């Protein structure tokens, strides 16, 4: 249960230069305690009188909140009208009996309460945490306007590629230190408020004496139990959805499982495999079985950790990060000012950034939404989410073609696995002699560029997508629009914890030998998703997939994209030093 918020005045902007008294609204424990100053008088015009109000909160209770959108009153011909904002427009309420402004105000409160109740009920902060979102909170979010293709009768899946992010994890060591510093900072802010004789009723009680749930931890970033469950359940669901692909006795050459060397990725692979192969072994009550997970060195894994091995990308990111922080500053400044006014504490921009991070960790890992997250209103949360999405767009996504072109080895590996499956089918190899699934577990830095290579999550029509043509030509795209404008690029659906892309190869009957009999379907977070390269369909021929989606990215190989041209240097000792220096930098990067 939330702590009751004490009564406090809120700023209300009236129409320009009101003639007499100002309207003051108080935030109270309940609607019954809503307090107004003496009846106020409106601004007088020739034919009508108007009162304009613009407020955030009207009343706040233990479990009830009335949120206000801008509204104004208008009185014409002895009748009062109420206009209140809905989705950027204004709705009008009128009544012959509405002859006093106080009646009009009560009408606004009623409609605001009704709209607020529905909005609050629908708004779930756990769906707005960008790439820190938990899979279960966002996996059902899909493009409601897209009608998935119906797989033709007679088509059977012959191979499956999976590229998945690790499951929900704890904060990294660096972030744990940030939360410890936040605890000390909040303590200082409370002390400062007491020195200034600030009424602490305005300050949420949890802030006083708050300590990080991860206080004292020396290590972090590991897969937590919720993350294990996400991948275990995903393994179960994939086997249930494609039973014909997983009906054979396990062999590492039939079901290839790869993960990065980062422990949370390999642990995710293990959890997934336990679900996928459960009941097929002899170990324990669940009849589990052992299986192999392959990992390559961080310093040379250009398949799943291409971002770590790409020198040009690391240089690009280092240069861009200050510019990205500059783009986020106006939003953080705006919200910092809002929270200072709301709670009276002398927050800084860094405080707001750390509190937003705490909100994401509490909501995603601990299911706590009534502490750090409750400091922000829904519109503020959506703005903060946008800043995170903006960062992912610029540093990992469509913001620069280098971000996704360096993922070409992964895309080519996917295509190669499909070609091998087609060859096995054409040669009529017996079951158990060819691969049926290639399963990979990595990071947000892997799944986001890979999704960009496929042309997913672009704004505009997937059928005739201008932006898709631009990325094929390596041209820059516009940044994701700022809320309240709608956008397709959202980290919470693009790369949540355990987010995944599946590419399923189908073999279909073809009477006409000139037509393709092999097709590719793409699923994102288990839902069919339109591909601009396939004319907006989630299902297209393998030849079209290679021609329209893969081939345009093959203009450059990985070395050309990632490694700067270097002058030949003399001496093997110098080369050895360069290699060791590169390796040490690679090992220092903390993946998401």
Coordinates of C-alpha atoms in Angstrom, one line a residue:
X1 CA 0.0 0.0 0.0
X2 CA 1.3 3.4 -0.9
X3 CA 2.1 6.0 1.8
X4 CA -0.6 8.8 1.7
X5 CA 0.6 12.0 0.2
X6 CA 0.1 15.0 2.4
X7 CA -1.9 18.0 1.2
X8 CA 0.2 20.5 -0.8
X9 CA -0.7 23.3 -3.2
X10 CA -0.2 22.8 -6.9
X11 CA 0.6 25.5 -9.5
X12 CA -2.4 26.2 -11.7
X13 CA -2.0 28.5 -14.7
X14 CA -5.1 30.6 -15.3
X15 CA -6.0 32.5 -18.4
X16 CA -3.8 35.5 -18.9
X17 CA -4.1 38.2 -16.2
X18 CA -7.1 36.9 -14.2
X19 CA -9.1 39.8 -12.9
X20 CA -9.6 38.7 -9.3
X21 CA -8.8 35.6 -7.3
X22 CA -6.6 32.6 -8.3
X23 CA -7.8 29.0 -8.1
X24 CA -5.6 26.8 -5.9
X25 CA -6.0 23.1 -5.9
X26 CA -4.6 20.9 -3.1
X27 CA -3.4 17.4 -3.3
X28 CA -5.1 15.6 -0.4
X29 CA -5.7 12.1 0.9
X30 CA -9.1 11.6 -0.8
X31 CA -11.6 13.4 -3.0
X32 CA -13.6 14.2 0.1
X33 CA -10.7 16.3 1.4
X34 CA -10.2 18.2 -1.8
X35 CA -9.9 21.8 -0.8
X36 CA -10.5 25.0 -2.8
X37 CA -9.9 28.6 -2.1
X38 CA -12.9 30.9 -2.1
X39 CA -15.0 30.8 -5.2
X40 CA -13.0 32.2 -8.1
X41 CA -14.0 34.5 -10.8
X42 CA -13.3 34.0 -14.5
X43 CA -11.7 36.3 -17.0
X44 CA -14.3 38.4 -18.7
X45 CA -14.4 38.8 -22.5
X46 CA -16.9 40.3 -24.8
X47 CA -19.3 37.4 -25.2
X48 CA -17.9 34.7 -22.9
X49 CA -15.9 34.2 -19.8
X50 CA -13.2 31.6 -19.6
X51 CA -11.0 30.0 -17.0
X52 CA -8.0 28.0 -18.1
X53 CA -6.3 25.5 -15.8
X54 CA -3.3 23.2 -16.4
X55 CA -2.5 20.9 -13.5
X56 CA -0.8 17.5 -12.9
X57 CA -2.5 16.3 -9.8
X58 CA -5.8 17.1 -8.2
X59 CA -6.1 14.5 -5.4
X60 CA -4.1 11.5 -4.3
X61 CA -5.3 8.8 -2.0
X62 CA -4.0 5.5 -0.6
X63 CA -4.9 3.6 -3.7
X64 CA -6.6 6.3 -5.8
X65 CA -5.3 9.1 -7.9
X66 CA -7.0 11.7 -10.0
X67 CA -4.8 13.1 -12.7
X68 CA -5.7 16.2 -14.5
X69 CA -5.2 17.0 -18.1
X70 CA -5.4 20.7 -19.2
X71 CA -8.9 22.1 -19.2
X72 CA -10.8 25.3 -19.3
X73 CA -14.3 26.7 -18.6
X74 CA -16.3 28.8 -20.9
X75 CA -19.4 30.7 -20.1
X76 CA -21.6 31.9 -22.9
X77 CA -25.2 33.0 -22.6
X78 CA -25.4 32.2 -18.9
X79 CA -24.3 28.6 -19.5
X80 CA -21.0 27.0 -18.4
X81 CA -19.1 24.7 -20.6
X82 CA -16.1 22.5 -19.6
X83 CA -13.4 21.6 -22.1
X84 CA -10.9 18.9 -21.1
X85 CA -8.0 17.5 -23.1
X86 CA -8.1 14.0 -24.4
X87 CA -5.3 12.7 -26.7
X88 CA -4.3 16.1 -27.8
X89 CA -7.8 17.4 -28.5
X90 CA -10.5 18.9 -26.3
X91 CA -13.9 17.4 -25.4
X92 CA -16.8 19.6 -24.2
X93 CA -19.2 18.9 -21.4
X94 CA -22.2 21.2 -21.1
X95 CA -25.3 21.4 -18.9
X96 CA -28.2 23.9 -18.6
X97 CA -27.8 23.6 -14.9
X98 CA -24.1 24.3 -15.0
X99 CA -24.4 28.0 -14.0
X100 CA -21.6 28.2 -11.4
X101 CA -17.9 27.6 -11.9
X102 CA -17.7 25.3 -8.9
X103 CA -20.2 22.9 -10.6
X104 CA -18.1 23.0 -13.7
X105 CA -15.0 22.2 -11.6
X106 CA -16.7 19.2 -10.1
X107 CA -17.7 18.0 -13.6
X108 CA -14.0 18.2 -14.6
X109 CA -13.0 16.3 -11.6
X110 CA -15.5 13.6 -12.4
X111 CA -14.4 13.2 -16.0
X112 CA -10.7 13.4 -15.0
X113 CA -11.2 10.7 -12.4
X114 CA -13.0 8.5 -14.9
X115 CA -10.3 8.9 -17.5
X116 CA -7.5 8.6 -14.9
X117 CA -8.9 5.4 -13.5
X118 CA -8.8 3.8 -17.0
X119 CA -5.4 5.2 -17.8
X120 CA -3.8 4.2 -14.5
X121 CA -5.3 0.7 -14.8
X122 CA -3.9 0.3 -18.3
X123 CA -0.4 1.9 -17.6
X124 CA 2.1 -0.7 -16.4
X125 CA 5.5 0.7 -15.9
X126 CA 7.0 -2.8 -16.4
X127 CA 6.2 -2.4 -20.1
X128 CA 8.1 0.8 -20.4
X129 CA 11.6 -0.1 -19.1
X130 CA 13.3 -0.3 -22.5
X131 CA 15.9 -3.1 -22.7
X132 CA 15.5 -3.7 -18.9
X133 CA 12.0 -5.1 -19.4
X134 CA 11.3 -8.6 -18.3
X135 CA 10.2 -11.0 -21.0
X136 CA 6.9 -11.9 -19.4
X137 CA 5.8 -8.3 -19.2
X138 CA 6.2 -7.5 -22.9
X139 CA 6.3 -10.7 -24.9
X140 CA 2.6 -10.4 -25.8
X141 CA 3.1 -6.9 -27.3
X142 CA 2.9 -7.2 -31.0
X143 CA 1.8 -5.2 -34.1
X144 CA -2.0 -5.5 -33.8
X145 CA -2.4 -4.2 -37.4
X146 CA -0.3 -7.0 -38.9
X147 CA -2.0 -10.1 -40.1
X148 CA 0.5 -13.0 -40.0
X149 CA 0.8 -15.3 -43.1
X150 CA -0.9 -18.6 -43.0
X151 CA 1.7 -21.3 -43.6
X152 CA 0.6 -23.1 -46.8
X153 CA -0.8 -26.6 -46.4
X154 CA 1.9 -29.3 -46.8
X155 CA 4.7 -27.1 -45.7
X156 CA 6.8 -28.6 -42.9
X157 CA 9.6 -26.9 -40.8
X158 CA 13.0 -28.5 -41.5
X159 CA 15.4 -26.2 -39.6
X160 CA 15.2 -23.5 -36.9
X161 CA 17.6 -20.7 -36.1
X162 CA 17.4 -18.9 -32.8
X163 CA 19.1 -15.7 -31.7
X164 CA 18.2 -14.9 -28.1
X165 CA 19.2 -12.5 -25.4
X166 CA 20.1 -13.8 -21.9
X167 CA 17.3 -13.7 -19.3
X168 CA 16.7 -11.2 -16.5
X169 CA 19.9 -10.5 -14.7
X170 CA 21.1 -8.6 -11.6
X171 CA 22.7 -5.2 -11.9
X172 CA 26.4 -5.2 -12.9
X173 CA 29.1 -4.4 -10.5
X174 CA 29.4 -0.8 -11.8
X175 CA 25.7 -0.2 -11.4
X176 CA 25.7 -1.7 -7.9
X177 CA 28.2 1.0 -6.9
X178 CA 25.9 3.6 -8.5
X179 CA 23.0 2.5 -6.3
X180 CA 25.2 2.6 -3.2
X181 CA 26.1 6.1 -4.1
X182 CA 22.5 6.9 -4.6
X183 CA 21.7 5.7 -1.1
X184 CA 24.3 8.2 0.3
X185 CA 23.0 11.0 -1.9
X186 CA 19.4 10.5 -0.8
X187 CA 20.5 10.6 2.8
X188 CA 22.2 14.0 2.1
X189 CA 19.0 15.3 0.4
X190 CA 16.9 14.4 3.4
X191 CA 19.3 16.1 5.8
X192 CA 19.3 19.2 3.6
X193 CA 15.5 19.2 3.6
X194 CA 15.5 19.1 7.4
X195 CA 18.0 22.0 7.6
X196 CA 15.7 24.0 5.3
X197 CA 12.7 23.1 7.5
X198 CA 11.0 21.5 4.6
X199 CA 7.7 19.8 5.4
X200 CA 8.8 16.1 4.9
X201 CA 5.1 15.2 4.4
X202 CA 5.8 16.1 0.7
X203 CA 8.6 13.5 0.6
X204 CA 7.7 9.8 0.0
X205 CA 8.6 8.0 3.3
X206 CA 10.7 5.3 1.6
X207 CA 13.3 7.8 0.6
X208 CA 14.3 8.4 4.2
X209 CA 16.8 5.7 5.1
X210 CA 16.6 3.8 1.8
X211 CA 19.4 1.3 1.2
X212 CA 20.1 -0.6 -2.0
X213 CA 18.8 -4.2 -2.1
X214 CA 22.2 -5.0 -3.6
X215 CA 24.2 -3.2 -0.9
X216 CA 27.5 -4.9 -0.1
X217 CA 27.5 -7.1 -3.2
X218 CA 31.0 -7.3 -4.7
X219 CA 29.9 -9.0 -8.0
X220 CA 26.8 -8.7 -10.2
X221 CA 25.4 -9.2 -13.6
X222 CA 24.5 -12.9 -13.1
X223 CA 21.3 -14.6 -14.3
X224 CA 18.6 -14.5 -11.6
X225 CA 15.9 -17.1 -11.0
X226 CA 13.4 -15.1 -13.1
X227 CA 15.8 -15.2 -16.0
X228 CA 16.3 -18.9 -15.6
X229 CA 12.5 -19.4 -15.8
X230 CA 12.2 -17.2 -18.9
X231 CA 14.7 -19.3 -20.9
X232 CA 13.4 -22.6 -19.5
X233 CA 9.9 -21.7 -20.5
X234 CA 11.0 -20.6 -23.9
X235 CA 12.7 -24.0 -24.5
X236 CA 9.4 -25.7 -23.6
X237 CA 7.3 -23.5 -25.8
X238 CA 9.6 -23.9 -28.9
X239 CA 9.5 -27.7 -28.6
X240 CA 5.7 -27.6 -28.3
X241 CA 5.4 -25.3 -31.3
X242 CA 7.8 -27.2 -33.5
X243 CA 7.5 -30.9 -32.3
X244 CA 8.8 -32.3 -35.6
X245 CA 12.1 -30.5 -35.2
X246 CA 12.8 -31.8 -31.8
X247 CA 11.7 -35.4 -32.0
X248 CA 15.1 -36.9 -32.4
X249 CA 17.6 -38.1 -29.9
X250 CA 19.9 -35.3 -28.8
X251 CA 23.3 -35.0 -30.5
X252 CA 25.4 -31.8 -30.5
X253 CA 25.6 -31.9 -34.3
X254 CA 21.8 -32.0 -34.6
X255 CA 21.0 -29.4 -32.0
X256 CA 23.9 -26.9 -31.9
X257 CA 23.9 -24.6 -28.9
X258 CA 26.2 -21.6 -28.7
X259 CA 26.6 -18.9 -26.1
X260 CA 29.0 -16.1 -25.4
X261 CA 31.6 -16.5 -22.7
X262 CA 29.7 -14.2 -20.4
X263 CA 28.3 -16.4 -17.6
X264 CA 24.7 -15.0 -17.9
X265 CA 24.5 -16.0 -21.6
X266 CA 25.9 -19.5 -21.1
X267 CA 23.6 -19.9 -18.0
X268 CA 20.7 -18.9 -20.2
X269 CA 21.6 -21.5 -22.8
X270 CA 21.7 -24.1 -20.1
X271 CA 18.2 -23.1 -18.7
X272 CA 16.8 -23.1 -22.3
X273 CA 18.3 -26.6 -23.0
X274 CA 16.8 -28.0 -19.7
X275 CA 13.4 -26.9 -20.9
X276 CA 13.9 -28.0 -24.5
X277 CA 15.2 -31.5 -23.6
X278 CA 13.2 -32.1 -20.4
X279 CA 11.7 -35.5 -20.1
X280 CA 14.2 -36.9 -22.7
X281 CA 16.9 -38.0 -20.3
X282 CA 17.4 -40.0 -17.2
X283 CA 18.7 -37.4 -14.7
X284 CA 16.5 -36.6 -11.7
X285 CA 12.7 -36.5 -11.4
X286 CA 12.5 -34.2 -14.5
X287 CA 14.3 -36.7 -16.6
X288 CA 16.8 -34.1 -17.7
X289 CA 19.9 -34.9 -19.8
X290 CA 23.3 -33.4 -20.4
X291 CA 24.0 -31.3 -23.5
X292 CA 26.8 -29.3 -24.9
X293 CA 27.1 -25.5 -25.0
X294 CA 29.8 -24.1 -27.2
X295 CA 31.5 -20.7 -26.4
X296 CA 34.3 -18.9 -28.2
X297 CA 36.8 -16.5 -26.6
X298 CA 35.5 -13.0 -26.1
X299 CA 38.5 -11.7 -28.0
X300 CA 37.7 -13.6 -31.2
X301 CA 33.9 -14.2 -31.1
X302 CA 32.8 -12.3 -34.2
X303 CA 29.6 -14.4 -34.4
X304 CA 27.9 -13.3 -31.2
X305 CA 30.2 -10.6 -29.7
X306 CA 31.1 -8.8 -32.9
X307 CA 30.8 -5.5 -31.1
X308 CA 33.7 -6.5 -28.8
X309 CA 36.0 -7.4 -31.7
X310 CA 35.1 -4.5 -34.0
X311 CA 37.7 -1.7 -33.5
X312 CA 35.9 0.8 -35.6
X313 CA 32.7 0.3 -33.7
X314 CA 34.5 0.8 -30.3
X315 CA 36.0 4.0 -31.6
X316 CA 32.6 5.2 -33.0
X317 CA 30.9 4.4 -29.7
X318 CA 33.5 6.3 -27.6
X319 CA 33.0 9.4 -29.8
X320 CA 29.2 9.2 -29.8
X321 CA 28.4 8.6 -26.2
X322 CA 28.9 12.3 -25.1
X323 CA 26.6 13.4 -28.0
X324 CA 23.9 10.9 -26.9
X325 CA 24.1 12.2 -23.3
X326 CA 23.7 15.7 -24.7
X327 CA 20.5 14.7 -26.5
X328 CA 19.1 13.2 -23.3
X329 CA 19.8 16.3 -21.2
X330 CA 16.7 18.4 -22.0
X331 CA 14.4 15.5 -20.9
X332 CA 16.4 14.9 -17.7
X333 CA 16.5 18.7 -17.0
X334 CA 12.7 18.9 -17.4
X335 CA 12.0 16.0 -15.1
X336 CA 14.6 17.2 -12.6
X337 CA 12.8 20.5 -12.3
X338 CA 9.4 18.8 -12.0
X339 CA 10.6 16.6 -9.2
X340 CA 12.2 19.5 -7.3
X341 CA 8.9 21.3 -7.4
X342 CA 6.9 18.2 -6.5
X343 CA 9.0 17.0 -3.6
X344 CA 11.1 20.0 -2.5
X345 CA 14.3 18.1 -2.6
X346 CA 17.3 19.5 -4.5
X347 CA 17.6 16.8 -7.1
X348 CA 20.3 16.9 -9.7
X349 CA 20.2 15.5 -13.2
X350 CA 22.4 12.6 -12.1
X351 CA 20.0 11.9 -9.2
X352 CA 17.1 11.6 -11.7
X353 CA 19.2 9.3 -13.9
X354 CA 20.1 7.1 -10.9
X355 CA 16.5 7.0 -9.7
X356 CA 15.3 6.0 -13.1
X357 CA 17.8 3.2 -13.1
X358 CA 16.6 2.2 -9.7
X359 CA 13.0 2.2 -10.9
X360 CA 13.9 -0.1 -13.8
X361 CA 15.7 -2.5 -11.5
X362 CA 13.0 -2.5 -8.8
X363 CA 10.1 -3.0 -11.3
X364 CA 11.8 -5.6 -13.5
X365 CA 13.7 -7.7 -10.9
X366 CA 11.7 -7.2 -7.7
X367 CA 8.2 -6.3 -9.0
X368 CA 8.4 -3.1 -6.8
X369 CA 6.6 -0.3 -8.6
X370 CA 5.5 1.9 -5.6
X371 CA 8.9 3.3 -4.7
X372 CA 11.3 4.8 -7.3
X373 CA 8.9 4.4 -10.2
X374 CA 6.1 6.2 -8.2
X375 CA 8.2 9.3 -8.2
X376 CA 7.5 9.8 -11.9
X377 CA 4.2 10.3 -13.7
X378 CA 3.4 8.1 -16.7
X379 CA 4.3 10.8 -19.2
X380 CA 7.7 11.2 -17.5
X381 CA 8.3 7.5 -17.5
X382 CA 7.6 7.4 -21.3
X383 CA 10.0 10.2 -21.8
X384 CA 12.7 8.5 -19.8
X385 CA 12.0 5.3 -21.7
X386 CA 12.4 7.3 -25.0
X387 CA 15.9 8.5 -23.9
X388 CA 17.0 4.9 -23.3
X389 CA 15.5 3.9 -26.7
X390 CA 17.3 6.8 -28.3
X391 CA 20.6 5.6 -26.9
X392 CA 20.0 2.1 -28.2
X393 CA 19.0 3.4 -31.6
X394 CA 22.2 5.5 -32.0
X395 CA 24.7 3.2 -30.4
X396 CA 23.3 -0.2 -31.3
X397 CA 20.7 0.2 -34.0
X398 CA 19.8 2.2 -37.2
X399 CA 21.6 5.3 -36.0
X400 CA 24.7 4.2 -37.9
X401 CA 25.1 1.5 -40.5
X402 CA 28.3 0.3 -38.7
X403 CA 26.1 -0.8 -35.8
X404 CA 24.5 -3.6 -37.8
X405 CA 26.9 -4.2 -40.7
X406 CA 29.4 -5.6 -38.2
X407 CA 26.8 -8.4 -37.4
X408 CA 27.1 -9.8 -41.0
X409 CA 29.0 -12.9 -39.8
X410 CA 25.9 -13.9 -37.7
X411 CA 23.5 -13.3 -40.6
X412 CA 25.7 -15.3 -42.9
X413 CA 25.9 -18.2 -40.4
X414 CA 22.1 -18.3 -40.3
X415 CA 21.9 -18.5 -44.1
X416 CA 24.6 -21.1 -44.2
X417 CA 22.7 -23.3 -41.7
X418 CA 19.6 -23.1 -43.9
X419 CA 21.6 -23.9 -47.1
X420 CA 23.0 -27.0 -45.3
X421 CA 19.6 -28.1 -44.3
X422 CA 18.3 -27.7 -47.9
X423 CA 21.3 -29.7 -49.1
X424 CA 20.6 -32.5 -46.6
X425 CA 17.0 -32.7 -47.8
X426 CA 18.0 -32.7 -51.4
X427 CA 20.5 -35.5 -50.8
X428 CA 17.9 -37.4 -48.8
X429 CA 20.1 -37.9 -45.8
X430 CA 18.7 -40.1 -43.1
X431 CA 17.4 -38.6 -39.9
X432 CA 20.1 -38.0 -37.3
X433 CA 22.7 -37.1 -39.9
X434 CA 22.1 -33.4 -40.3
X435 CA 21.5 -30.3 -38.1
X436 CA 17.9 -29.4 -37.3
X437 CA 18.4 -26.3 -35.1
X438 CA 21.1 -23.8 -34.4
X439 CA 20.5 -22.1 -31.0
X440 CA 22.4 -19.0 -29.9
X441 CA 22.4 -17.0 -26.7
X442 CA 24.0 -13.6 -26.4
X443 CA 23.2 -9.9 -25.5
X444 CA 21.3 -6.8 -26.5
X445 CA 24.3 -5.8 -28.5
X446 CA 23.7 -8.9 -30.5
X447 CA 20.0 -9.1 -31.0
X448 CA 19.5 -5.4 -31.8
X449 CA 22.0 -5.3 -34.7
X450 CA 20.7 -8.6 -36.0
X451 CA 17.1 -7.3 -36.0
X452 CA 18.4 -4.3 -38.0
X453 CA 20.0 -6.6 -40.5
X454 CA 16.6 -8.1 -41.1
X455 CA 15.0 -4.6 -41.4
X456 CA 12.7 -5.0 -38.4
X457 CA 11.1 -2.2 -36.3
X458 CA 11.3 0.5 -39.0
X459 CA 8.7 3.2 -39.0
X460 CA 6.4 3.4 -42.0
X461 CA 4.8 0.8 -44.1
X462 CA 6.5 -2.6 -44.2
X463 CA 5.2 -3.1 -47.8
X464 CA 6.8 -0.1 -49.3
X465 CA 9.3 1.0 -46.7
X466 CA 11.4 4.0 -47.6
X467 CA 13.5 3.5 -44.5
X468 CA 14.3 0.0 -45.4
X469 CA 15.6 1.1 -48.8
X470 CA 17.7 3.7 -47.0
X471 CA 19.4 1.2 -44.7
X472 CA 20.2 -1.0 -47.8
X473 CA 22.0 2.0 -49.2
X474 CA 23.6 2.7 -45.8
X475 CA 21.9 6.1 -45.6
X476 CA 21.1 7.7 -42.2
X477 CA 17.6 7.6 -40.7
X478 CA 15.6 10.0 -38.6
X479 CA 15.7 9.5 -34.8
X480 CA 12.7 7.8 -33.1
X481 CA 10.0 10.4 -32.5
X482 CA 9.6 11.8 -29.0
X483 CA 6.5 11.0 -27.0
X484 CA 3.6 11.5 -27.2
X485 CA 4.2 10.6 -30.9
X486 CA 4.1 6.9 -31.6
X487 CA 7.1 5.0 -32.6
X488 CA 8.0 1.5 -33.7
X489 CA 11.4 1.5 -32.2
X490 CA 11.0 0.5 -28.5
X491 CA 13.7 -1.4 -26.6
X492 CA 11.1 -3.1 -24.4
X493 CA 9.8 -5.1 -27.4
X494 CA 12.9 -5.1 -29.5
X495 CA 15.4 -6.5 -26.9
X496 CA 13.9 -7.2 -23.5
X497 CA 15.5 -9.8 -21.3
X498 CA 15.2 -13.2 -23.1
X499 CA 14.1 -11.3 -26.3
X500 CA 14.5 -13.5 -29.3
X501 CA 14.4 -13.8 -33.1
X502 CA 13.5 -17.1 -34.7
X503 CA 14.0 -18.0 -38.4
X504 CA 12.2 -21.1 -39.4
X505 CA 13.0 -22.8 -42.7
X506 CA 10.0 -24.6 -44.4
X507 CA 10.0 -27.1 -47.1
X508 CA 6.8 -26.9 -49.2
X509 CA 5.4 -29.0 -52.0
X510 CA 6.1 -27.5 -55.4
X511 CA 4.6 -29.0 -58.6
X512 CA 6.3 -26.4 -60.7
X513 CA 10.1 -27.0 -60.4
X514 CA 10.8 -23.5 -61.5
X515 CA 9.2 -22.2 -58.3
X516 CA 10.9 -22.2 -54.9
X517 CA 9.9 -24.9 -52.4
X518 CA 11.8 -23.5 -49.5
X519 CA 10.5 -20.6 -47.4
X520 CA 11.6 -18.6 -44.4
X521 CA 9.4 -17.3 -41.6
X522 CA 10.6 -14.8 -39.0
X523 CA 9.2 -14.7 -35.5
X524 CA 10.2 -12.0 -33.0
X525 CA 9.5 -12.8 -29.3
X526 CA 7.5 -15.8 -30.7
X527 CA 5.2 -13.6 -32.9
X528 CA 5.3 -13.4 -36.7
X529 CA 6.8 -10.1 -37.7
X530 CA 6.7 -8.3 -41.1
X531 CA 9.9 -8.0 -43.1
X532 CA 10.1 -5.1 -45.5
X533 CA 12.5 -7.1 -47.7
X534 CA 9.7 -9.7 -48.1
X535 CA 7.1 -7.1 -49.2
X536 CA 5.8 -6.7 -45.6
X537 CA 5.3 -10.5 -45.1
X538 CA 6.7 -12.7 -42.3
X539 CA 6.9 -15.6 -44.8
X540 CA 8.8 -15.5 -48.1
X541 CA 10.9 -17.7 -50.3
X542 CA 14.4 -18.5 -49.3
X543 CA 15.7 -17.0 -52.6
X544 CA 13.9 -13.7 -52.0
X545 CA 15.2 -13.6 -48.4
X546 CA 18.8 -14.0 -49.6
X547 CA 18.4 -11.6 -52.5
X548 CA 16.4 -8.7 -50.8
X549 CA 17.6 -9.0 -47.2
X550 CA 21.0 -10.7 -47.0
X551 CA 22.8 -9.7 -50.3
X552 CA 22.7 -5.9 -49.9
X553 CA 24.7 -6.3 -46.6
X554 CA 27.4 -8.4 -48.3
X555 CA 29.0 -5.5 -50.0
X556 CA 31.6 -5.4 -47.2
X557 CA 33.1 -8.2 -45.1
X558 CA 33.7 -8.0 -41.4
X559 CA 37.3 -7.1 -41.6
X560 CA 36.7 -4.2 -44.0
X561 CA 33.9 -2.8 -41.8
X562 CA 35.7 -3.2 -38.4
X563 CA 39.4 -3.0 -38.8
X564 CA 41.1 0.3 -39.7
X565 CA 43.8 0.2 -42.3
X566 CA 47.1 0.0 -40.6
X567 CA 50.5 0.7 -41.9
X568 CA 52.8 -2.3 -41.7
X569 CA 54.9 -2.2 -38.6
X570 CA 58.2 -3.8 -38.1
X571 CA 59.1 -6.1 -35.2
X572 CA 57.1 -9.0 -33.7
X573 CA 57.4 -7.5 -30.2
X574 CA 55.4 -4.4 -31.3
X575 CA 52.7 -6.6 -32.9
X576 CA 52.5 -8.7 -29.8
X577 CA 52.1 -5.6 -27.7
X578 CA 49.3 -4.4 -30.0
X579 CA 47.5 -7.7 -29.7
X580 CA 47.7 -7.8 -25.9
X581 CA 46.5 -4.2 -25.6
X582 CA 43.5 -5.0 -27.9
X583 CA 42.7 -8.1 -25.9
X584 CA 42.7 -6.3 -22.6
X585 CA 40.3 -3.7 -23.9
X586 CA 38.0 -6.4 -25.2
X587 CA 37.9 -8.1 -21.8
X588 CA 37.0 -4.8 -20.1
X589 CA 33.7 -4.2 -21.9
X590 CA 30.6 -5.0 -19.9
X591 CA 27.9 -6.4 -22.2
X592 CA 24.2 -5.7 -21.6

